[in-house]
Short mmCIF file of C-alpha atoms in Angstrom, two decimals:
data_model
loop_
_atom_site.label_atom_id
_atom_site.label_comp_id
_atom_site.label_asym_id
_atom_site.label_seq_id
_atom_site.Cartn_x
_atom_site.Cartn_y
_atom_site.Cartn_z
CA UNK A 1 -3.65 -5.85 37.59
CA UNK A 2 -0.39 -5.34 36.09
CA UNK A 3 1.74 -8.56 35.19
CA UNK A 4 5.52 -8.10 34.34
CA UNK A 5 7.64 -9.76 31.60
CA UNK A 6 11.20 -9.21 30.04
CA UNK A 7 12.23 -9.38 26.28
CA UNK A 8 15.05 -9.05 23.82
CA UNK A 9 12.70 -7.62 21.25
CA UNK A 10 9.12 -6.48 21.38
CA UNK A 11 7.41 -5.92 17.78
CA UNK A 12 4.57 -3.57 17.92
CA UNK A 13 2.20 -4.56 14.96
CA UNK A 14 0.77 -7.97 13.80
CA UNK A 15 0.39 -7.84 10.22
CA UNK A 16 2.56 -9.34 7.79
CA UNK A 17 5.20 -6.87 8.38
CA UNK A 18 5.21 -7.41 12.16
CA UNK A 19 5.16 -10.88 11.58
CA UNK A 20 8.11 -10.55 9.12
CA UNK A 21 10.14 -8.73 11.77
CA UNK A 22 9.48 -10.99 14.63
CA UNK A 23 10.56 -14.08 12.63
CA UNK A 24 13.60 -12.34 11.45
CA UNK A 25 14.78 -11.48 14.90
CA UNK A 26 14.55 -14.94 15.81
CA UNK A 27 16.35 -16.15 12.74
CA UNK A 28 19.01 -13.86 13.40
CA UNK A 29 19.70 -14.53 16.84
CA UNK A 30 20.04 -18.20 16.20
CA UNK A 31 16.64 -18.65 18.01
CA UNK A 32 17.77 -17.34 21.25
CA UNK A 33 16.39 -14.01 21.38
CA UNK A 34 13.10 -13.66 23.68
CA UNK A 35 10.51 -12.05 21.17
CA UNK A 36 7.19 -10.46 21.89
CA UNK A 37 4.86 -9.70 19.16
CA UNK A 38 1.93 -7.58 20.24
CA UNK A 39 -1.06 -7.57 17.68
CA UNK A 40 -3.68 -5.35 18.51
CA UNK A 41 -6.52 -7.25 16.47
CA UNK A 42 -8.05 -3.66 15.60
CA UNK A 43 -7.40 -3.69 11.81
CA UNK A 44 -9.83 -6.13 10.47
CA UNK A 45 -9.68 -7.81 7.08
CA UNK A 46 -6.51 -6.26 5.38
CA UNK A 47 -5.18 -6.53 1.76
CA UNK A 48 -2.36 -8.99 1.89
CA UNK A 49 -0.30 -11.28 -0.79
CA UNK A 50 -1.45 -9.08 -3.58
CA UNK A 51 -4.95 -9.52 -3.04
CA UNK A 52 -6.80 -5.79 -2.25
CA UNK A 53 -10.21 -6.07 -1.28
CA UNK A 54 -10.95 -3.99 -4.93
CA UNK A 55 -9.74 -7.06 -6.85
CA UNK A 56 -11.75 -9.92 -4.55
CA UNK A 57 -14.94 -7.77 -4.76
CA UNK A 58 -14.52 -7.50 -8.75
CA UNK A 59 -13.38 -11.17 -9.19
CA UNK A 60 -16.72 -12.18 -6.99
CA UNK A 61 -19.14 -9.47 -9.29
CA UNK A 62 -17.95 -11.61 -12.04
CA UNK A 63 -18.56 -14.72 -10.67
CA UNK A 64 -22.34 -13.64 -10.02
CA UNK A 65 -22.38 -13.11 -6.53
CA UNK A 66 -24.45 -10.74 -4.66
CA UNK A 67 -22.85 -8.24 -2.33
CA UNK A 68 -23.52 -10.09 0.48
CA UNK A 69 -21.77 -13.23 -0.76
CA UNK A 70 -19.03 -11.29 -2.22
CA UNK A 71 -18.20 -9.66 1.30
CA UNK A 72 -18.21 -12.83 2.81
CA UNK A 73 -16.03 -14.31 0.74
CA UNK A 74 -13.45 -11.53 0.58
CA UNK A 75 -13.27 -11.52 4.34
CA UNK A 76 -12.61 -15.50 3.82
CA UNK A 77 -10.23 -15.04 1.38
CA UNK A 78 -7.98 -12.23 3.65
CA UNK A 79 -8.41 -14.48 6.57
CA UNK A 80 -6.84 -17.03 4.75
CA UNK A 81 -4.22 -14.92 3.09
CA UNK A 82 -3.24 -12.97 6.41
CA UNK A 83 -3.16 -15.83 8.79
CA UNK A 84 0.62 -15.82 10.42
CA UNK A 85 2.27 -19.06 9.20
CA UNK A 86 2.66 -20.90 12.61
CA UNK A 87 6.21 -21.87 11.88
CA UNK A 88 7.62 -18.34 11.07
CA UNK A 89 6.48 -17.35 14.70
CA UNK A 90 7.97 -20.36 16.15
CA UNK A 91 9.25 -19.40 19.62
CA UNK A 92 7.59 -15.92 19.51
CA UNK A 93 5.42 -14.95 22.23
CA UNK A 94 2.27 -13.41 20.69
CA UNK A 95 0.16 -11.21 22.77
CA UNK A 96 -3.09 -9.62 21.81
CA UNK A 97 -3.42 -5.97 22.85
CA UNK A 98 -2.95 -2.20 22.35
CA UNK A 99 0.93 -1.39 23.03
CA UNK A 100 2.19 1.96 24.15
CA UNK A 101 5.74 3.17 25.00
CA UNK A 102 6.38 3.73 28.27
CA UNK A 103 9.42 5.62 28.45
CA UNK A 104 13.08 4.12 27.16
CA UNK A 105 13.05 0.09 27.39
CA UNK A 106 9.59 -0.26 28.52
CA UNK A 107 6.28 -1.66 26.32
CA UNK A 108 2.69 -1.34 28.12
CA UNK A 109 -0.03 -3.51 26.78
CA UNK A 110 -3.60 -3.35 27.56
CA UNK A 111 -4.26 -6.80 26.87
CA UNK A 112 -7.23 -7.81 24.65
CA UNK A 113 -9.58 -10.79 23.10
CA UNK A 114 -8.34 -13.85 24.53
CA UNK A 115 -5.84 -12.12 26.64
CA UNK A 116 -8.00 -9.44 27.83
CA UNK A 117 -8.26 -10.92 31.18
CA UNK A 118 -4.73 -10.33 32.09
CA UNK A 119 -5.07 -7.02 32.07
CA UNK A 120 -2.17 -4.87 31.72
CA UNK A 121 1.53 -6.23 30.58
CA UNK A 122 4.42 -4.30 31.45
CA UNK A 123 7.38 -5.68 29.11
CA UNK A 124 11.36 -4.43 29.57
CA UNK A 125 12.93 -5.04 26.48
CA UNK A 126 16.06 -4.16 24.84
CA UNK A 127 14.83 -2.89 21.50
CA UNK A 128 11.56 -2.47 19.98
CA UNK A 129 10.43 -2.61 16.17
CA UNK A 130 7.55 -0.57 15.10
CA UNK A 131 5.37 -2.36 12.40
CA UNK A 132 2.18 -0.79 12.70
CA UNK A 133 1.57 -0.11 9.11
CA UNK A 134 -0.85 2.31 7.94
CA UNK A 135 -4.54 3.98 8.79
CA UNK A 136 -6.83 5.64 6.31
CA UNK A 137 -5.84 9.57 5.85
CA UNK A 138 -8.83 11.33 6.15
CA UNK A 139 -9.32 14.97 4.34
CA UNK A 140 -9.95 18.15 6.55
CA UNK A 141 -13.22 18.64 4.88
CA UNK A 142 -16.12 20.53 6.87
CA UNK A 143 -18.68 18.20 7.99
CA UNK A 144 -17.18 15.05 7.66
CA UNK A 145 -17.04 13.62 11.53
CA UNK A 146 -20.75 14.37 11.04
CA UNK A 147 -21.62 12.44 8.20
CA UNK A 148 -21.68 8.71 8.03
CA UNK A 149 -18.88 7.18 5.72
CA UNK A 150 -16.69 4.05 5.38
CA UNK A 151 -13.06 3.75 4.27
CA UNK A 152 -11.38 0.81 2.58
CA UNK A 153 -10.52 -0.77 5.51
CA UNK A 154 -13.96 -0.41 6.67
CA UNK A 155 -15.99 -1.40 3.78
CA UNK A 156 -16.62 -5.19 3.96
CA UNK A 157 -18.30 -3.97 7.04
CA UNK A 158 -21.47 -2.43 4.85
CA UNK A 159 -24.04 -4.95 5.18
CA UNK A 160 -26.26 -3.64 2.42
CA UNK A 161 -24.75 -2.11 -0.62
CA UNK A 162 -27.27 0.68 -1.60
CA UNK A 163 -28.15 1.74 -4.96
CA UNK A 164 -25.91 5.16 -5.13
CA UNK A 165 -21.94 5.31 -3.62
CA UNK A 166 -19.57 8.37 -3.89
CA UNK A 167 -15.95 7.47 -3.74
CA UNK A 168 -13.71 10.36 -2.61
CA UNK A 169 -10.39 9.92 -3.72
CA UNK A 170 -8.89 8.89 -7.26
CA UNK A 171 -5.63 7.38 -6.51
CA UNK A 172 -5.25 3.92 -6.76
CA UNK A 173 -7.67 2.55 -4.11
CA UNK A 174 -10.36 4.91 -5.05
CA UNK A 175 -10.31 3.85 -8.54
CA UNK A 176 -10.19 0.23 -7.86
CA UNK A 177 -12.76 0.54 -5.51
CA UNK A 178 -14.92 2.36 -7.62
CA UNK A 179 -14.86 -0.02 -10.55
CA UNK A 180 -15.58 -2.76 -8.30
CA UNK A 181 -18.79 -1.27 -6.71
CA UNK A 182 -20.00 -0.23 -10.25
CA UNK A 183 -19.75 -3.94 -11.37
CA UNK A 184 -22.63 -4.89 -8.57
CA UNK A 185 -24.84 -2.71 -10.45
CA UNK A 186 -24.96 0.37 -8.60
CA UNK A 187 -24.31 3.88 -9.54
CA UNK A 188 -21.03 5.35 -8.49
CA UNK A 189 -19.76 8.66 -8.48
CA UNK A 190 -16.14 9.23 -8.02
CA UNK A 191 -14.88 12.75 -6.63
CA UNK A 192 -11.00 14.16 -6.82
CA UNK A 193 -9.75 17.89 -6.84
CA UNK A 194 -7.11 16.40 -9.31
CA UNK A 195 -8.12 16.59 -13.09
CA UNK A 196 -7.34 13.24 -13.88
CA UNK A 197 -7.48 9.67 -11.88
CA UNK A 198 -3.98 8.27 -10.79
CA UNK A 199 -2.54 11.59 -10.96
CA UNK A 200 0.73 10.33 -9.97
CA UNK A 201 0.78 8.10 -13.43
CA UNK A 202 1.77 8.83 -16.56
CA UNK A 203 -1.18 11.10 -18.37
CA UNK A 204 -1.95 8.10 -21.21
CA UNK A 205 -2.42 5.37 -18.28
CA UNK A 206 -4.93 7.76 -16.60
CA UNK A 207 -6.81 8.13 -19.80
CA UNK A 208 -7.20 4.21 -20.42
CA UNK A 209 -8.11 3.83 -16.59
CA UNK A 210 -10.89 6.51 -17.03
CA UNK A 211 -12.06 5.11 -20.11
CA UNK A 212 -12.18 1.70 -18.45
CA UNK A 213 -14.23 3.45 -15.57
CA UNK A 214 -16.98 4.98 -17.91
CA UNK A 215 -17.51 1.94 -19.59
CA UNK A 216 -18.48 0.14 -15.97
CA UNK A 217 -20.74 3.47 -15.63
CA UNK A 218 -18.72 5.16 -12.96
CA UNK A 219 -19.60 8.89 -13.18
CA UNK A 220 -16.22 11.19 -12.97
CA UNK A 221 -16.52 14.27 -11.04
CA UNK A 222 -12.68 15.53 -11.50
CA UNK A 223 -10.74 18.99 -11.18
CA UNK A 224 -12.54 20.34 -8.06
CA UNK A 225 -11.90 19.59 -4.52
CA UNK A 226 -14.42 18.38 -2.14
CA UNK A 227 -14.92 21.21 0.37
CA UNK A 228 -18.04 20.09 2.36
CA UNK A 229 -20.01 16.99 3.18
CA UNK A 230 -23.20 16.57 4.98
CA UNK A 231 -25.61 13.81 6.39
CA UNK A 232 -28.76 13.58 4.36
CA UNK A 233 -32.08 12.36 5.63
CA UNK A 234 -31.49 8.75 4.36
CA UNK A 235 -28.29 8.49 6.26
CA UNK A 236 -26.29 9.16 3.31
CA UNK A 237 -24.00 11.82 1.92
CA UNK A 238 -24.37 14.91 0.34
CA UNK A 239 -20.90 15.90 -1.08
CA UNK A 240 -20.03 19.69 -2.17
CA UNK A 241 -17.07 20.47 -4.39
CA UNK A 242 -15.56 23.87 -4.77
CA UNK A 243 -16.90 23.96 -8.45
CA UNK A 244 -20.55 23.77 -7.21
CA UNK A 245 -21.01 20.20 -8.97
CA UNK A 246 -22.28 18.21 -5.88
CA UNK A 247 -23.31 14.63 -5.36
CA UNK A 248 -25.82 12.62 -3.08
CA UNK A 249 -25.20 8.91 -2.30
CA UNK A 250 -26.65 6.71 0.15
CA UNK A 251 -23.16 5.54 0.93
CA UNK A 252 -19.77 7.74 1.20
CA UNK A 253 -16.38 5.70 0.84
CA UNK A 254 -13.58 8.01 1.61
CA UNK A 255 -10.15 6.82 0.00
CA UNK A 256 -7.70 9.86 0.20
CA UNK A 257 -4.57 7.90 1.18
CA UNK A 258 -2.91 6.50 3.78
CA UNK A 259 -1.08 7.57 6.73
CA UNK A 260 1.51 5.87 9.28
CA UNK A 261 -0.54 4.52 11.91
CA UNK A 262 1.14 5.82 15.34
CA UNK A 263 -2.22 6.01 17.62
CA UNK A 264 -1.69 5.31 20.81
CA UNK A 265 1.87 4.52 20.65
CA UNK A 266 3.05 7.61 22.96
CA UNK A 267 6.41 7.89 20.76
CA UNK A 268 7.66 11.23 22.90
CA UNK A 269 7.90 9.11 26.24
CA UNK A 270 10.66 7.35 24.59
CA UNK A 271 12.07 9.86 22.63
CA UNK A 272 11.16 8.81 19.27
CA UNK A 273 11.06 11.66 16.93
CA UNK A 274 8.14 12.33 13.99
CA UNK A 275 8.47 13.87 11.33
CA UNK A 276 6.80 16.73 8.97
CA UNK A 277 4.96 14.11 7.08
CA UNK A 278 3.49 12.44 10.02
CA UNK A 279 6.01 9.17 10.08
CA UNK A 280 8.73 8.34 12.19
CA UNK A 281 12.26 9.23 11.28
CA UNK A 282 14.57 6.81 10.67
CA UNK A 283 18.88 6.29 9.85
CA UNK A 284 19.90 4.18 7.00
CA UNK A 285 20.05 0.62 9.71
CA UNK A 286 16.16 1.59 10.38
CA UNK A 287 16.78 3.25 13.90
CA UNK A 288 14.87 6.05 15.20
CA UNK A 289 16.14 9.20 17.03
CA UNK A 290 16.05 6.72 19.86
CA UNK A 291 18.72 4.06 18.82
CA UNK A 292 16.77 1.02 21.09
CA UNK A 293 13.68 1.89 18.57
CA UNK A 294 13.42 0.46 15.25
CA UNK A 295 10.71 1.00 12.63
CA UNK A 296 9.81 -0.28 9.08
CA UNK A 297 7.04 0.12 6.30
CA UNK A 298 4.48 2.94 6.63
CA UNK A 299 5.09 3.89 10.03
CA UNK A 300 8.83 4.86 9.00
CA UNK A 301 7.36 6.98 5.93
CA UNK A 302 8.00 4.29 3.49
CA UNK A 303 5.51 1.87 1.51
CA UNK A 304 4.86 -1.48 3.05
CA UNK A 305 8.04 -3.64 2.34
CA UNK A 306 8.61 -6.98 4.17
CA UNK A 307 12.51 -6.66 2.96
CA UNK A 308 12.65 -3.67 5.41
CA UNK A 309 10.59 -5.51 8.08
CA UNK A 310 12.76 -8.50 8.03
CA UNK A 311 16.12 -5.98 8.41
CA UNK A 312 14.71 -4.06 11.04
CA UNK A 313 14.06 -7.67 12.98
CA UNK A 314 17.45 -8.70 12.13
CA UNK A 315 19.22 -5.37 12.93
CA UNK A 316 17.17 -5.35 16.52
CA UNK A 317 19.00 -8.38 17.58
CA UNK A 318 22.52 -7.19 15.72
CA UNK A 319 25.46 -7.91 18.19
CA UNK A 320 28.04 -5.96 16.41
CA UNK A 321 27.39 -3.19 13.53
CA UNK A 322 23.58 -3.39 12.36
CA UNK A 323 23.29 -3.79 8.24
CA UNK A 324 22.43 -0.66 6.46
CA UNK A 325 19.39 -1.01 4.48
CA UNK A 326 19.11 -0.42 0.68
CA UNK A 327 15.78 0.53 -0.80
CA UNK A 328 14.50 -1.75 -3.33
CA UNK A 329 12.33 -1.14 -6.22
CA UNK A 330 8.75 -1.64 -5.86
CA UNK A 331 5.77 -2.35 -7.51
CA UNK A 332 3.05 0.25 -7.20
CA UNK A 333 -0.13 -1.88 -8.14
CA UNK A 334 -3.45 -0.53 -9.56
CA UNK A 335 -6.10 -3.47 -9.33
CA UNK A 336 -8.41 -2.40 -11.78
CA UNK A 337 -9.32 -3.65 -14.90
CA UNK A 338 -7.11 -3.33 -16.98
CA UNK A 339 -4.79 -3.86 -14.32
CA UNK A 340 -1.96 -1.30 -13.85
CA UNK A 341 1.68 -1.89 -12.76
CA UNK A 342 4.67 0.62 -12.38
CA UNK A 343 7.89 0.46 -11.09
CA UNK A 344 10.95 2.59 -11.14
CA UNK A 345 10.35 5.83 -13.02
CA UNK A 346 7.49 6.67 -15.61
CA UNK A 347 7.77 8.88 -18.82
CA UNK A 348 6.98 12.28 -16.97
CA UNK A 349 10.20 11.48 -14.68
CA UNK A 350 12.26 10.01 -17.78
CA UNK A 351 11.67 13.30 -19.42
CA UNK A 352 14.22 14.99 -16.70
CA UNK A 353 16.65 12.40 -17.01
CA UNK A 354 19.16 12.75 -19.56
CA UNK A 355 19.44 10.56 -22.29
CA UNK A 356 16.72 8.46 -20.91
CA UNK A 357 14.72 6.70 -23.93
CA UNK A 358 11.31 5.04 -24.07
CA UNK A 359 10.55 1.94 -25.37
CA UNK A 360 6.88 0.78 -25.79
CA UNK A 361 4.59 -1.82 -27.02
CA UNK A 362 1.14 -0.72 -27.72
CA UNK A 363 -1.89 -2.58 -28.85
CA UNK A 364 -5.39 -3.83 -28.42
CA UNK A 365 -4.32 -5.72 -25.33
CA UNK A 366 -2.92 -2.88 -23.45
CA UNK A 367 0.55 -0.77 -22.82
CA UNK A 368 3.88 -1.90 -21.89
CA UNK A 369 6.54 0.68 -21.73
CA UNK A 370 10.27 0.60 -20.85
CA UNK A 371 12.32 3.51 -19.74
CA UNK A 372 16.41 3.02 -20.00
CA UNK A 373 19.18 5.05 -19.36
CA UNK A 374 21.26 6.45 -22.03
CA UNK A 375 24.63 5.62 -23.56
CA UNK A 376 26.15 2.31 -24.71
CA UNK A 377 25.30 -0.16 -22.21
CA UNK A 378 21.89 1.06 -21.37
CA UNK A 379 20.11 -0.10 -17.84
CA UNK A 380 16.22 -0.38 -17.38
CA UNK A 381 14.95 2.64 -14.87
CA UNK A 382 11.07 1.86 -15.38
CA UNK A 383 8.46 0.19 -16.48
CA UNK A 384 4.61 0.98 -16.79
CA UNK A 385 2.33 -1.84 -17.78
CA UNK A 386 -1.23 -1.59 -18.06
CA UNK A 387 -2.89 -5.25 -19.07
CA UNK A 388 -3.67 -8.31 -17.82
CA UNK A 389 -0.69 -9.79 -15.75
CA UNK A 390 0.44 -6.37 -15.49
CA UNK A 391 2.11 -6.96 -11.78
CA UNK A 392 3.81 -10.00 -12.74
CA UNK A 393 5.59 -7.99 -15.54
CA UNK A 394 6.12 -5.24 -13.25
CA UNK A 395 7.74 -7.63 -10.90
CA UNK A 396 10.55 -9.09 -13.30
CA UNK A 397 11.27 -5.61 -13.89
CA UNK A 398 11.89 -4.77 -10.53
CA UNK A 399 14.33 -7.53 -10.40
CA UNK A 400 16.09 -6.44 -13.42
CA UNK A 401 16.34 -2.68 -12.15
CA UNK A 402 17.46 -4.23 -8.75
CA UNK A 403 20.23 -6.37 -10.43
CA UNK A 404 21.40 -3.49 -12.78
CA UNK A 405 21.00 -5.76 -15.60
CA UNK A 406 22.06 -4.41 -19.01
CA UNK A 407 18.54 -3.87 -21.07
CA UNK A 408 19.82 -5.79 -24.13
CA UNK A 409 20.03 -8.55 -21.66
CA UNK A 410 16.25 -9.40 -21.64
CA UNK A 411 16.00 -10.71 -24.84
CA UNK A 412 18.58 -13.24 -23.89
CA UNK A 413 16.84 -14.45 -21.18
CA UNK A 414 13.29 -14.36 -21.59
CA UNK A 415 11.18 -17.33 -22.52
CA UNK A 416 8.33 -17.35 -24.73
CA UNK A 417 4.72 -16.60 -23.29
CA UNK A 418 6.69 -15.09 -19.88
CA UNK A 419 6.23 -11.39 -18.61
CA UNK A 420 10.03 -11.08 -19.37
CA UNK A 421 9.18 -11.94 -22.90
CA UNK A 422 6.77 -9.05 -22.82
CA UNK A 423 9.07 -6.63 -21.35
CA UNK A 424 11.74 -7.59 -24.32
CA UNK A 425 9.26 -7.19 -26.91
CA UNK A 426 8.44 -3.70 -25.87
CA UNK A 427 12.50 -3.03 -25.72
CA UNK A 428 12.67 -4.70 -29.38
CA UNK A 429 10.73 -1.69 -30.51
CA UNK A 430 12.59 1.51 -31.40
CA UNK A 431 13.15 3.84 -28.77
CA UNK A 432 12.10 7.85 -28.57
CA UNK A 433 12.73 10.70 -26.62
CA UNK A 434 10.41 10.86 -23.37
CA UNK A 435 7.31 13.19 -24.23
CA UNK A 436 7.51 13.12 -27.86
CA UNK A 437 4.44 11.53 -29.73
CA UNK A 438 5.79 9.16 -31.88
CA UNK A 439 4.83 5.82 -30.93
CA UNK A 440 5.49 2.37 -32.17
CA UNK A 441 2.46 0.48 -33.43
CA UNK A 442 1.15 -2.62 -31.03
#
């Protein structure tokens, strides 16, 4: 049975970005637009509102909870944080099911869940917003498809945490999960082809987190790519590296990054182009190669950004000229202990920026590093924070960067004990050239 419907905008993706886009389309149209939100409900617990799964698990372990209680608590926390605000979706029709494009101006939904009895729904629409987010990017490793493994998205499905765990991937998700799992008293081995964890960040930040991981008992197997994976007799996994340093574990966690989630969308049918990086190509007004289809977030090759999603929703109902999207500084957080947060450029990139200076505060409580531009009126270009409350300090830095405030204004604006005061304290230290060894004492 096929039902038919009409809409002004169909938003595909029921996560925070999809909700933001749908609500924005309604608001920008003064409540007149017919907006449909399609949610496949297949993502399970999602890290939302700054509450990644690793942080929730680490907090549960610190509270003395066992694995089963910890994963139950994490699921509940994610469900509460991720539940869409009913007020935000006022006037939006929500359809549960899997959506695909069926040519220009048509979306087909194979309804599921509570809507399953309705069968196929065919929606004629003026605009489509793609906000399907990301999915785990799996490495091309021999034997992986024949071996039982979980990803950060499915880790909470593990009923019993075994004594040995191998985590492949030393990026921000992998290191956070490795540390969190180790705090439940299991033996964790972290494997990566890079010679240090968090390879995209400054080297001393990586060293600090490696020290913290070892303190928690995590074994680091770095500097050699995984070349083969095979199942073991106990339904675990054997992981073989190019250097011959192998590891066997009863649970394999693959945390090797994310990719745009385009599965089942049938983009070519609507003339939507996918770039070489595997994400949809968009212009500065978030339109794809088919102007009636817009995209935001990971599906468009960007990090999750609710502001981007809201603009896509607003542009979908724009009667005149759609607004341009200007990327804003986004905070990259690593939910380890100590926590790491980075916004803008770090020291390695500052070394390639003419005139840049580095100010930092280093002490037993952590690291705060601020990169500023040269000249008489320097601006903040980036901040790296490794300490408790790192995300708060980096979020303030993001606002300063976006606002173009002179770095000297931070001291005037800072209230004692605030994240802004932490940044101002770092800026009060003598500056140095990027890459030089001289650092101010903490």
